[in-house]
Coordinates of C-alpha atoms in Angstrom, one line a residue:
X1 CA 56.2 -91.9 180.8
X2 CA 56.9 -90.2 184.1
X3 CA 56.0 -87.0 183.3
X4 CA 52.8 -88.3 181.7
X5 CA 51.8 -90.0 184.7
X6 CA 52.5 -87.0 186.4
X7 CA 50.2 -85.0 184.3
X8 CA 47.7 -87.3 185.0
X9 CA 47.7 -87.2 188.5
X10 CA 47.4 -83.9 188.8
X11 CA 44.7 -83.9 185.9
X12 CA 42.6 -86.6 187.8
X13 CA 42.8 -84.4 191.0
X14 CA 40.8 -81.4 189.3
X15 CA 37.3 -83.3 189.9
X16 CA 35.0 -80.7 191.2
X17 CA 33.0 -78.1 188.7
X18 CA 35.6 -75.0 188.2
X19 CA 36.1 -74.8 192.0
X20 CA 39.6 -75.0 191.2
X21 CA 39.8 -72.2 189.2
X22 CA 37.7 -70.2 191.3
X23 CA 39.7 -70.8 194.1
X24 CA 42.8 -69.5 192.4
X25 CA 41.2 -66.7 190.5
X26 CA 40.1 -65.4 193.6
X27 CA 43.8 -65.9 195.5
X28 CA 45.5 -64.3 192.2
X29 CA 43.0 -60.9 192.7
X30 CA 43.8 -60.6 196.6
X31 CA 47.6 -61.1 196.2
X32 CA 47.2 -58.7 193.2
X33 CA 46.1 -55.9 195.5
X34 CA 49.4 -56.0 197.9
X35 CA 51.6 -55.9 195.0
X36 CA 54.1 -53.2 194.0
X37 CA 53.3 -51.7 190.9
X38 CA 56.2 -52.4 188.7
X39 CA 55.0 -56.5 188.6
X40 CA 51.7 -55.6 188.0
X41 CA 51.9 -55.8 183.9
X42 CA 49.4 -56.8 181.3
X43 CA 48.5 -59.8 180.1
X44 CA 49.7 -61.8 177.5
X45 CA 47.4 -63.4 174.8
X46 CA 46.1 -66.6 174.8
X47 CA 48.4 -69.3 172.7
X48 CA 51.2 -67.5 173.7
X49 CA 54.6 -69.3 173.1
X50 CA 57.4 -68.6 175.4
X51 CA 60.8 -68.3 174.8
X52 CA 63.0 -69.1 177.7
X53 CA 65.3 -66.0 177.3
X54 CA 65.2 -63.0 179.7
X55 CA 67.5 -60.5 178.6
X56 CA 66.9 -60.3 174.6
X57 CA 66.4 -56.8 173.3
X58 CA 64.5 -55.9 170.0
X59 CA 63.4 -53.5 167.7
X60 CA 59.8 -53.6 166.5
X61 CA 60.0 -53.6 162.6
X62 CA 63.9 -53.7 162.6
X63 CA 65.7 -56.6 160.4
X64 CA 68.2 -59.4 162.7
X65 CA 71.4 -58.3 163.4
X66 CA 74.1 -60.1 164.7
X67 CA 76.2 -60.5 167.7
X68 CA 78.0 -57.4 168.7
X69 CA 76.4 -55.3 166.1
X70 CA 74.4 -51.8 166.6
X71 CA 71.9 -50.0 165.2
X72 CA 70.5 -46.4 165.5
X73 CA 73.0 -46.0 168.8
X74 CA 71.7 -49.2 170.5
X75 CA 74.1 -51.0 173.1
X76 CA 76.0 -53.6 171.7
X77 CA 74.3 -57.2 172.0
X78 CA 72.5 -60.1 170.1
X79 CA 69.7 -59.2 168.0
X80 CA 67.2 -61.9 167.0
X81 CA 64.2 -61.9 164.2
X82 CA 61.7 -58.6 165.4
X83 CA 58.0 -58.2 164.9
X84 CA 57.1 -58.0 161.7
X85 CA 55.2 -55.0 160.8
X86 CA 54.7 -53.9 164.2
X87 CA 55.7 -50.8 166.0
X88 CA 56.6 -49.5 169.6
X89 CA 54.8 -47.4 172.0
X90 CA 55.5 -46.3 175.8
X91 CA 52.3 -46.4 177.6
X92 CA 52.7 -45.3 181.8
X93 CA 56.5 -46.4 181.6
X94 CA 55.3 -50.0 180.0
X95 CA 57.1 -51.1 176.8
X96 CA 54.2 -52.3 174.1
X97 CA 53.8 -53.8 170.9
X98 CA 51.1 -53.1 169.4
X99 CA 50.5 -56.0 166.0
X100 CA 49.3 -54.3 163.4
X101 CA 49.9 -50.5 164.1
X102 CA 50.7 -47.9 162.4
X103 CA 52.0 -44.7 164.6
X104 CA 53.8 -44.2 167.8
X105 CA 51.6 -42.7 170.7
X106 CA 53.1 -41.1 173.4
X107 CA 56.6 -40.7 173.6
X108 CA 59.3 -43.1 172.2
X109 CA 61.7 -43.3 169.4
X110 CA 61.0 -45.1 166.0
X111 CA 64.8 -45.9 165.1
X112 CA 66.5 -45.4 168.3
X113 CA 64.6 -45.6 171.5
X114 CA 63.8 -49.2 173.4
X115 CA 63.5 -50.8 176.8
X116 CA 65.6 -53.3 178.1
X117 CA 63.0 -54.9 179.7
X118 CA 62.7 -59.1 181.1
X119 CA 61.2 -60.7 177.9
X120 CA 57.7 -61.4 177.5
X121 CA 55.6 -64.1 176.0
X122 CA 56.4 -64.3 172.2
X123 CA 53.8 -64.4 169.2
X124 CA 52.6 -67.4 168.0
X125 CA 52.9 -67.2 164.4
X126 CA 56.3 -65.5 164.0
X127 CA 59.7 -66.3 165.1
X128 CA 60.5 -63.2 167.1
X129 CA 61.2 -62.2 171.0
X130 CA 59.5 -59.4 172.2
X131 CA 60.2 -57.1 175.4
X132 CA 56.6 -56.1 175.4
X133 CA 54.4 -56.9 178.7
X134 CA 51.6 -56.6 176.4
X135 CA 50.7 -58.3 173.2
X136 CA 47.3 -55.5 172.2
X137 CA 46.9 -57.4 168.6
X138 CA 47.5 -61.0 167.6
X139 CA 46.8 -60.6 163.9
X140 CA 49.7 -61.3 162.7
X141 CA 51.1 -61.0 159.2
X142 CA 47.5 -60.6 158.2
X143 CA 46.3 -64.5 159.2
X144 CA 42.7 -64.8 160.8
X145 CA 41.6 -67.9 162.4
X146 CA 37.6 -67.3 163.4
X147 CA 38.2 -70.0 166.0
X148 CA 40.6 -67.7 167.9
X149 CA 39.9 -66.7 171.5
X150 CA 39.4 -62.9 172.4
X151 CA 42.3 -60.5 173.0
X152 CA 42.0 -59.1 176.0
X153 CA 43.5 -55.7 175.0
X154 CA 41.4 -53.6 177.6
X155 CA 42.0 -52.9 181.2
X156 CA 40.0 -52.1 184.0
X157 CA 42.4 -52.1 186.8
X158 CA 46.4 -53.0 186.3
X159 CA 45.9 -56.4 186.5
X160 CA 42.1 -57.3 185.8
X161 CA 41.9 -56.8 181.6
X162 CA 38.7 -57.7 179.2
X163 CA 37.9 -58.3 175.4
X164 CA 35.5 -59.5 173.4
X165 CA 34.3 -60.4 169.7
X166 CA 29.9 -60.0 168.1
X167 CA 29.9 -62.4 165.4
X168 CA 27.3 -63.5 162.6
X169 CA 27.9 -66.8 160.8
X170 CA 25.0 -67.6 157.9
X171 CA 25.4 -71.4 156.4
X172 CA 23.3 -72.6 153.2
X173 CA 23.7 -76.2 152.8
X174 CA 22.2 -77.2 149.6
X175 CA 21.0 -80.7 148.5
X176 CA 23.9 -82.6 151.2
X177 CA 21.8 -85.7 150.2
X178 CA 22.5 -85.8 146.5
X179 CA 18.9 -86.0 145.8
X180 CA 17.2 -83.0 144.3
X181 CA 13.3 -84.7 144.8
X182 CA 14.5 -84.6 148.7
X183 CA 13.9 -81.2 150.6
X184 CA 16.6 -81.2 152.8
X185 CA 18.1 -77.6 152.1
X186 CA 19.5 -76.4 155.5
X187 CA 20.1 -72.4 156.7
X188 CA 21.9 -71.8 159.8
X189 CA 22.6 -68.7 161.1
X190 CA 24.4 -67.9 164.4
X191 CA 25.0 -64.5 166.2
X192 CA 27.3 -65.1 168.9
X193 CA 29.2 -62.8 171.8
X194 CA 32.3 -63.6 173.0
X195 CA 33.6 -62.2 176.0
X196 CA 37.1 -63.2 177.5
X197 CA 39.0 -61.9 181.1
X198 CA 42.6 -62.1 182.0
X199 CA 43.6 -61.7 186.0
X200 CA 47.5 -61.3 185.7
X201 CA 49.3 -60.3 189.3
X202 CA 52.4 -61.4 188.1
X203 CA 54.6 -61.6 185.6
X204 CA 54.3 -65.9 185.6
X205 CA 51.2 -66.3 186.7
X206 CA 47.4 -65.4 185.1
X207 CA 44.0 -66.9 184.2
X208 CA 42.3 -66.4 181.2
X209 CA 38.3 -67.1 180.4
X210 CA 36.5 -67.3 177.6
X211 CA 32.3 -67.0 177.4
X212 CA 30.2 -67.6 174.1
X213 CA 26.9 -66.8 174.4
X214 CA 25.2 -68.3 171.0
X215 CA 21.5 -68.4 169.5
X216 CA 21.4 -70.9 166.3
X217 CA 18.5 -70.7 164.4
X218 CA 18.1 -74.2 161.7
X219 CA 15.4 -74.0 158.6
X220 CA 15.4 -77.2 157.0
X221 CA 13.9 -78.1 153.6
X222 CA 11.1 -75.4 151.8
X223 CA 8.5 -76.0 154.5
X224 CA 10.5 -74.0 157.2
X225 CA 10.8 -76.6 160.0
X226 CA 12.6 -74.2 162.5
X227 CA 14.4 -75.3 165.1
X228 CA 16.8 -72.9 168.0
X229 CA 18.8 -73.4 170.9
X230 CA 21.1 -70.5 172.8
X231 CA 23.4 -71.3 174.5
X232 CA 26.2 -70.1 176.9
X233 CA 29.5 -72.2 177.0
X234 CA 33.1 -71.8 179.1
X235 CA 35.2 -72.0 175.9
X236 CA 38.8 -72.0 177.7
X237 CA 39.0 -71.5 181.4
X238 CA 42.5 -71.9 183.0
X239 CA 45.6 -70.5 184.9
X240 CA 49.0 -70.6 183.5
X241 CA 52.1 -70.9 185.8
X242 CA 55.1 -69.1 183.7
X243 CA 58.5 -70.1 184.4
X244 CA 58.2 -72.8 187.4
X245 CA 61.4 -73.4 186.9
X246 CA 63.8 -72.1 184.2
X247 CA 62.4 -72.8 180.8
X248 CA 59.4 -74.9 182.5
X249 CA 55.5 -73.5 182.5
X250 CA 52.5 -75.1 183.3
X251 CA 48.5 -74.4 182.4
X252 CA 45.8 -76.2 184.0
X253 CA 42.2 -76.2 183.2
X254 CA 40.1 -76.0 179.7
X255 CA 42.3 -75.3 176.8
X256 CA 43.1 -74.8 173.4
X257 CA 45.1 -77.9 171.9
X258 CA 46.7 -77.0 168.2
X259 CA 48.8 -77.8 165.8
X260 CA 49.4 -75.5 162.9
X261 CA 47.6 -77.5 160.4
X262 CA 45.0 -78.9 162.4
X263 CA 45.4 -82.3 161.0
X264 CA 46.0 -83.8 164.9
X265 CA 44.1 -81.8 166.4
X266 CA 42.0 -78.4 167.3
X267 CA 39.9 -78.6 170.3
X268 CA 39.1 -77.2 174.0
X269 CA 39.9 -79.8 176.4
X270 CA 40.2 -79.9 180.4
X271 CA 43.4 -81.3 181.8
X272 CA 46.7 -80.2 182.8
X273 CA 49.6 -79.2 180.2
X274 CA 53.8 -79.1 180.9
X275 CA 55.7 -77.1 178.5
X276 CA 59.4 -76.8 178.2
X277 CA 60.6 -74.6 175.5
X278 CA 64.0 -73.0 175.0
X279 CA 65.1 -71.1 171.8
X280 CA 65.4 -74.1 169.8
X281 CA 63.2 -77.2 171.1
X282 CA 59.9 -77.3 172.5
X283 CA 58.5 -80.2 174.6
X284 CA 54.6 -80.3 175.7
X285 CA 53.5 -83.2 177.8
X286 CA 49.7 -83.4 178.8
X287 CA 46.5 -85.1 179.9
X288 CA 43.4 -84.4 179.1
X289 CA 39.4 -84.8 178.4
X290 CA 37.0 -83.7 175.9
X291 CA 34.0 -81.8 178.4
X292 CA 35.5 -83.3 181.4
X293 CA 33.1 -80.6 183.1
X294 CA 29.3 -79.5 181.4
X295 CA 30.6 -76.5 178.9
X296 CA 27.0 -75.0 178.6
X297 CA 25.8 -73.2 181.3
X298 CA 21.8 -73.3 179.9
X299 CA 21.8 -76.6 178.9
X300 CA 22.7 -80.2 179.9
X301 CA 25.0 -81.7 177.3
X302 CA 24.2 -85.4 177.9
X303 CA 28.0 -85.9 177.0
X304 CA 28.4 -89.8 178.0
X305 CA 31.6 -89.9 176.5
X306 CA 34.7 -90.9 178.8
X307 CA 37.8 -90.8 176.3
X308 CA 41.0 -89.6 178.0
X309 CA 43.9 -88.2 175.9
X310 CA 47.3 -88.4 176.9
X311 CA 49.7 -86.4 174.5
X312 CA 53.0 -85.8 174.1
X313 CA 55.2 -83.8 171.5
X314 CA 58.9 -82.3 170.6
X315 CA 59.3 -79.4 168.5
X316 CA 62.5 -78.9 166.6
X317 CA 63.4 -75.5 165.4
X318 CA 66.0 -76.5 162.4
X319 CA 66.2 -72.7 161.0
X320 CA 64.5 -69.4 161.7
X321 CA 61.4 -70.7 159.0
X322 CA 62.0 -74.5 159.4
X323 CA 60.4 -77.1 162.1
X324 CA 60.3 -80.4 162.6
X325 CA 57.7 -81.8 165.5
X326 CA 57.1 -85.0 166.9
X327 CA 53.6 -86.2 167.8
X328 CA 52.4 -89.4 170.2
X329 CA 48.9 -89.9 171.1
X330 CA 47.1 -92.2 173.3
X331 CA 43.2 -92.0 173.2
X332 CA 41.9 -94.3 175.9
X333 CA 38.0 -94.9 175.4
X334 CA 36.6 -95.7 178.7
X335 CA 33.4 -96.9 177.9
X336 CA 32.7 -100.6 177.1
X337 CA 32.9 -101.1 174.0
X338 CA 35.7 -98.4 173.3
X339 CA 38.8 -98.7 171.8
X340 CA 42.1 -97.4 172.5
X341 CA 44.1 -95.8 169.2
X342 CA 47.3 -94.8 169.7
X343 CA 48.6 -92.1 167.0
X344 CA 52.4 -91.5 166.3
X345 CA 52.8 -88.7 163.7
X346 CA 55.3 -85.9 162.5
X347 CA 55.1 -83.1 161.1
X348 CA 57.5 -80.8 159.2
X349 CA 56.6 -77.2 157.6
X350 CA 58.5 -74.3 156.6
X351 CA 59.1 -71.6 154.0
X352 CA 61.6 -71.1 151.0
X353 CA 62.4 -68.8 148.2
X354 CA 60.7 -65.6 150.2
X355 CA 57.2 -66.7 151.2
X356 CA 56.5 -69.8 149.7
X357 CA 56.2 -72.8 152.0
X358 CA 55.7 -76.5 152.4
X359 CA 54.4 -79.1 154.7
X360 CA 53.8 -82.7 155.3
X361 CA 52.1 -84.8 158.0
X362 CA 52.2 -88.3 158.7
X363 CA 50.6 -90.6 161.1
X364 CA 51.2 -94.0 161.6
X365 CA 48.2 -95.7 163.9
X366 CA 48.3 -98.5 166.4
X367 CA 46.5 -100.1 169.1
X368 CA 42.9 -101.5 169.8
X369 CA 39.6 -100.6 167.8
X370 CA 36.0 -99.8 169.4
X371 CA 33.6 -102.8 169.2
X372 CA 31.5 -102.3 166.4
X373 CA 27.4 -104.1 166.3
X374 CA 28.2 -107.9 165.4
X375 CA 31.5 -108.0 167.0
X376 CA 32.1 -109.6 170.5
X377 CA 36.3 -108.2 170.6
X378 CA 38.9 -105.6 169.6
X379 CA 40.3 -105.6 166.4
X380 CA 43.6 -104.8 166.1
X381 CA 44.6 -101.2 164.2
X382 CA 47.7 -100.9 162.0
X383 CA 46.6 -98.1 159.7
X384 CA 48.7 -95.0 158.4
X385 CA 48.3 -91.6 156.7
X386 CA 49.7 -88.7 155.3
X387 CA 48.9 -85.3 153.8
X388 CA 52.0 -83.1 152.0
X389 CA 51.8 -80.4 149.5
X390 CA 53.7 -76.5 149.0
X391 CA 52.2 -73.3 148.3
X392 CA 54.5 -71.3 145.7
X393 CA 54.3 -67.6 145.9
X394 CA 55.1 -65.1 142.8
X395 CA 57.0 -62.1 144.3
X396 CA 54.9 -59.8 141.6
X397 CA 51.6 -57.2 141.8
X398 CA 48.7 -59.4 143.3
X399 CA 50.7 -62.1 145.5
X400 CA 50.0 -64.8 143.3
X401 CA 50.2 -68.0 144.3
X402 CA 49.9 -72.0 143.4
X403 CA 49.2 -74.8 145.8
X404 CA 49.3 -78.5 145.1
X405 CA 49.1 -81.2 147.6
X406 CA 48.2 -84.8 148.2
X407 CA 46.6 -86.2 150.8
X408 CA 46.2 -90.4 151.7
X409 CA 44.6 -92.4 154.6
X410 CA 45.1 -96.5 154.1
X411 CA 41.9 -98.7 153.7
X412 CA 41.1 -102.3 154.7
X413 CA 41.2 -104.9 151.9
X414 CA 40.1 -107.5 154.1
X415 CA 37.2 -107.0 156.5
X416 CA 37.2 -110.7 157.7
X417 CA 40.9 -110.4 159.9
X418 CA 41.1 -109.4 163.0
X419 CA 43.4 -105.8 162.1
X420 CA 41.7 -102.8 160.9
X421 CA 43.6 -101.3 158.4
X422 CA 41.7 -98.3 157.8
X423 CA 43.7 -95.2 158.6
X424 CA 41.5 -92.9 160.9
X425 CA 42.4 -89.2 162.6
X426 CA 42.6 -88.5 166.0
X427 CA 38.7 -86.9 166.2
X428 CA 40.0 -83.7 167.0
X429 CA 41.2 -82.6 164.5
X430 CA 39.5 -79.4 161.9
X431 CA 41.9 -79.8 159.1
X432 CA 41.3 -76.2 159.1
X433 CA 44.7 -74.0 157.5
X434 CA 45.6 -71.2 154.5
X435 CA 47.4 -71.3 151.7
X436 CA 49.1 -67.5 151.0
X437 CA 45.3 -65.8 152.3
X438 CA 44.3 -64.2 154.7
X439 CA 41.7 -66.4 156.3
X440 CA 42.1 -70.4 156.6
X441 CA 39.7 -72.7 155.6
X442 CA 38.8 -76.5 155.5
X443 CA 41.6 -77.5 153.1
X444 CA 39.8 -81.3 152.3
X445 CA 36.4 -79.6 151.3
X446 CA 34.5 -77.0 153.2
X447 CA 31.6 -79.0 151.6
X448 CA 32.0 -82.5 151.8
X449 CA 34.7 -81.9 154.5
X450 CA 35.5 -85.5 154.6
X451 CA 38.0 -87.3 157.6
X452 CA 41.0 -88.6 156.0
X453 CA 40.2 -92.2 156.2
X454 CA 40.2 -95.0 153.4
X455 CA 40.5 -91.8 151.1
X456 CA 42.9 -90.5 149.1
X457 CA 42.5 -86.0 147.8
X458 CA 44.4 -84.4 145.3
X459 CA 43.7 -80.5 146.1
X460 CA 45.3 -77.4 145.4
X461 CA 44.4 -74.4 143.9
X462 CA 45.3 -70.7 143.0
X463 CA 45.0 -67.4 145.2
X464 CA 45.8 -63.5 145.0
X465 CA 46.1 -61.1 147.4
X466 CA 44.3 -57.9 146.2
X467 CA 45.2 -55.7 148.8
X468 CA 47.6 -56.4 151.9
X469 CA 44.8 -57.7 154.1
X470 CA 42.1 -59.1 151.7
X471 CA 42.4 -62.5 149.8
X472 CA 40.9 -64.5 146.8
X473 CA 41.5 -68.8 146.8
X474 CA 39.9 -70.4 144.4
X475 CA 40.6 -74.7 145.5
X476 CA 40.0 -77.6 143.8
X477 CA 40.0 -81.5 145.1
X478 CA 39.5 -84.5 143.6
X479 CA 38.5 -87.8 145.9
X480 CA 38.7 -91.6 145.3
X481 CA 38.7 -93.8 147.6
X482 CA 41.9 -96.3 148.7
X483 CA 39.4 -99.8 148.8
X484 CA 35.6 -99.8 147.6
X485 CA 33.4 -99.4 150.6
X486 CA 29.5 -98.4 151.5
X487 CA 30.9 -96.0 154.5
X488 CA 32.6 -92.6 154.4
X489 CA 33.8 -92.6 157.7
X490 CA 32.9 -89.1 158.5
X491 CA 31.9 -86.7 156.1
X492 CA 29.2 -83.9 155.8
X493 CA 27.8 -85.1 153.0
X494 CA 24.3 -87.2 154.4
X495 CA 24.3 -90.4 152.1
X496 CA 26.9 -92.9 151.6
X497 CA 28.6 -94.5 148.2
X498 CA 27.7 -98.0 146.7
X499 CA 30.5 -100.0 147.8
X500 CA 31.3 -100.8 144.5
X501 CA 33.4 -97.6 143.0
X502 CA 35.9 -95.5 144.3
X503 CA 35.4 -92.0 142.2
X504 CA 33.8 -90.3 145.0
X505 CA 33.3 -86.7 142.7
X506 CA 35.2 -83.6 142.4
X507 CA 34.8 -80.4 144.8
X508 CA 35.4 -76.6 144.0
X509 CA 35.5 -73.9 146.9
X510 CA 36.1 -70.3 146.5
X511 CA 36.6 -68.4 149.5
X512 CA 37.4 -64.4 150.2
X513 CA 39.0 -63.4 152.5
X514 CA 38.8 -59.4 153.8
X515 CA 40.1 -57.6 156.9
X516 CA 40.4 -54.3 155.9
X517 CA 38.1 -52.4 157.9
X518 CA 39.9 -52.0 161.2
X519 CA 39.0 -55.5 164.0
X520 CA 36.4 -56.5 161.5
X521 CA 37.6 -59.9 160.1
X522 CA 34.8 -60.9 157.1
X523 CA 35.3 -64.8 155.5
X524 CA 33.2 -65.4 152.6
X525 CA 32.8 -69.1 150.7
X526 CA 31.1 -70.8 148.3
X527 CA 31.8 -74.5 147.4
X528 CA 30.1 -76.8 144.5
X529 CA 30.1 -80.6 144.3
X530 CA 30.1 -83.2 141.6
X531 CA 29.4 -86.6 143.3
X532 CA 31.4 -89.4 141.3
X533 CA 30.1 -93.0 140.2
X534 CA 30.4 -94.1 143.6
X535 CA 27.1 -92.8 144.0
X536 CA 23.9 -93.9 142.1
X537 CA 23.3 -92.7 138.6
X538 CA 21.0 -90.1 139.2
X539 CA 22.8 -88.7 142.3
X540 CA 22.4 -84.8 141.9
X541 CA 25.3 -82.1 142.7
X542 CA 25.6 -80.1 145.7
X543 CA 25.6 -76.5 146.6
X544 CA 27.5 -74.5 150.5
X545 CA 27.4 -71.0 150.8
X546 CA 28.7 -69.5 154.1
X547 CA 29.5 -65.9 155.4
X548 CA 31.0 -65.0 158.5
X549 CA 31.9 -61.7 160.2
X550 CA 33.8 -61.0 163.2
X551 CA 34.3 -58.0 165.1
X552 CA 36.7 -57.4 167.8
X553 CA 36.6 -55.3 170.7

């Protein structure tokens, strides 16, 4: 609780419009000039995890080895897991890995030659240690996420770097009402640049910004009402202090909060983040707000909510595929009539029998609910969830692969008590993840895309993997719901059940996934809906259909 309050001290301080960051951005470029050359290295990439060690030497593409051994004439020492599918390349005396690539540039050695160089930030995504200074590629293993920041894989001095991403997302939503007579058909598209700057004088110590500039165009129904908005938004703006003190770092300003699955949570949020991390246990204290500060530059957002988050989490490496993480909460509602959950949740994932792999989350919910129209007080919340399930992978031509999970939020069987017993996530959450593809997706339904709340979802589904970057998963899911109620808590669909049934229908989503034109990522889907009888008689199906295309620069 300390350290929390701590946090939040420091979080509270940070009151006036990026001033703070300028102030440092601009002290990090002056100090940069005066420096000797050998600290001024490149950045690393944003969601960086960091290992603790400093002396740890690896190949690029080599297997483990252990203590004492030696490979290809290397110097006796401890070898740990190495980059997978990655290469080396010397670049002006720097040491780089470069994700993804396929030759040595310049001069270097394949088999024997390497640096022993301080280690670097390590890869989120794989359980190696790198020497590198730079990270120039963060697609790892072939996995995509379209909510990514930019790389910023170019320089333009030796310690100012930029990159960027043009993207084109098309959406058809198709009869979201259930009502065929009712033209409500919806087309968005969305071209967007996204431009992102690292300032790095040191080793420990860089900032990192992130633009979107956005024009979304909205046809609704056959008439055409058109309606657009651009807009410009800060996406992530902070500085990261490496190393404060042995195994310590610290990042302050807007920033990416994520868990693997996305089930707690997946948003951009100002505040003020302590990590501790070592080779086996990470620890992540933090306080924080949702658009603390405007995030659109061209437009007011009229954002009146006031709901500060207070996290805290331990992550338990129990093998080199295995982890265990602990998750608590505290969403404090400052308005009114808000309520103040408090979430306390694990989750454990990892792989076995080559690349298949498991996972569960659970959450068990606490604390005071919002006021509600009719109610004068705070109920009380004793609510729990969970969501588990394994992806089986055939090692044979194609990759195939089976997926099954189950997923289950408690409902309230008595509305007239004073404890809500409706299980609810945290509201940050995406539940955004892949199975064996190359591209994640909105496991509950990129459709209906429902909240995991009085709700229980079978889903799983079958996938290939054509070629070694490109990806076919065709997903089912089936949803009920735990006690009879008028109100899907939040869903995309735009009508609500009878109250009376609990077959909410049956979705089907088939989603492509292709990245093997070079920094083009391309995500293709198309998902079908069969509402159940907790809709009226008549209620008719529904149709998405969504494209998006990203390319990297």
């Amino acid at each position: 609780m300390q350290a929390l309050c701590a946090i939040c001290q420091v979080y509270r301080v940070v009151k006036a419009r990026y001033v703070l960051l300028a102030v440092i951005f601009s002290s990090c470029s002056l100090y940069a000039i005066g420096l000797p050359a050998a600290w001024k290295v490149a950045p690393p990439v944003d969601g960086d995890k960091y290992t603790g060690r400093s002396t740890d030497t690896v190949y690029a593409g080599q297997p483990r080895m252990a203590a004492g051994g030696n490979r290809s004439g290397a110097s006796s020492h401890t070898y740990l897991p190495t980059v997978s599918r990655s290469y080396r390349q010397y670049m002006g005396g720097q040491d780089v890995v470069v994700a993804g690539a396929g030759s040595l540039s310049g001069t270097g050695n394949s088999t024997g030659g390497y640096s022993r160089q301080t280690v670097g930030p390590g890869l989120e995504g794989i359980s190696a240690f790198t020497t590198a200074d730079t990270v120039l590629n963060v697609n790892i293993n072939n996995k995509y996420d379209f909510d990514a920041p930019p790389t910023t894989r170019n320089s333009l001095t030796r310690w100012f770097y930029y990159g960027g991403a043009v993207e084109i997302k098309a959406d058809y939503e198709r009869n979201y009402n259930l009502d065929d007579d009712d033209d409500a058909d919806i087309l968005v598209l969305e071209p967007q640049l996204k431009l992102a700057f690292t300032i790095k004088p040191t080793r420990y110590i860089w900032s990192y910004t992130d633009f979107n500039l956005k024009h979304k165009t909205t046809t609704i129904d056959r008439q055409n009402n058109e309606d657009s908005k651009t807009s410009l938004t800060v996406k992530r703006a902070y500085v990261m202090f490496d190393k404060i003190m042995e195994d310590f770092s610290f990042k302050v300003g807007r920033q990416r909060f994520k868990d693997k699955r996305e089930w707690f949570y997946d948003e951009e949020l100002d505040g003020a983040k302590l990590y501790y991390r070592n080779r086996r246990v990470k620890f992540e204290v933090s306080a924080s707000r949702e658009n603390y500060f405007d995030d659109d530059l061209l437009n007011s957002s009229n954002n009146d909510d006031k709901i500060d988050n207070y996290f805290a989490s331990g992550q338990f490496k129990v093998s080199n595929e295995n982890r265990v993480t602990l998750y608590a909460l505290v969403r404090d509602d400052r308005s009114e009539d808000g309520g103040r959950p408090v979430f306390l949740g694990t989750q454990v994932r990892g792989k076995y029998a080559g690349k298949s792999s498991f996972w569960l989350s659970g959450a068990y919910v606490i604390g005071e609910d919002e006021i509600t129209s009719g109610e004068d007080k705070h109920d009380d919340i004793r609510a729990y969830g969970i969501d588990l399930g394994t992806t089986f992978v055939f090692d044979t031509a194609l990759s195939p692969s089976l997926t099954f999970a189950y997923a289950w939020g408690s409902g309230d069987s008595d509305q007239d008590d004073d404890t809500n017993k409706n299980f609810r996530q945290t509201d940050l959450q995406d539940n955004n993840a892949r199975f064996n593809g190359v591209t994640s997706f909105k496991y509950y339904g990129e459709l209906m895309d429902p909240e995991l709340s009085n709700m229980s979802i079978w889903y799983g589904g079958v996938g290939i993997r054509p070629t070694k970057k490109s990806s076919i998963d065709l997903i089912y899911h089936d949803y009920r719901q735990v006690e009879a109620s008028d109100d899907i808590r939040d869903s995309d669909l735009d009508t609500d059940p009878n109250g009376m049934d609990k077959d909410l229908g049956r979705e089907v989503d088939l989603v492509i996934g292709y990245q093997e034109i070079k920094n083009l990522n391309t995500e293709l889907i198309v998902a079908y809906f069969w509402p159940g009888d907790a809709f009226s008689d008549d209620a008719d199906d529904a149709l998405f259909a969504g494209l998006q295309m990203r390319y990297n620069f």
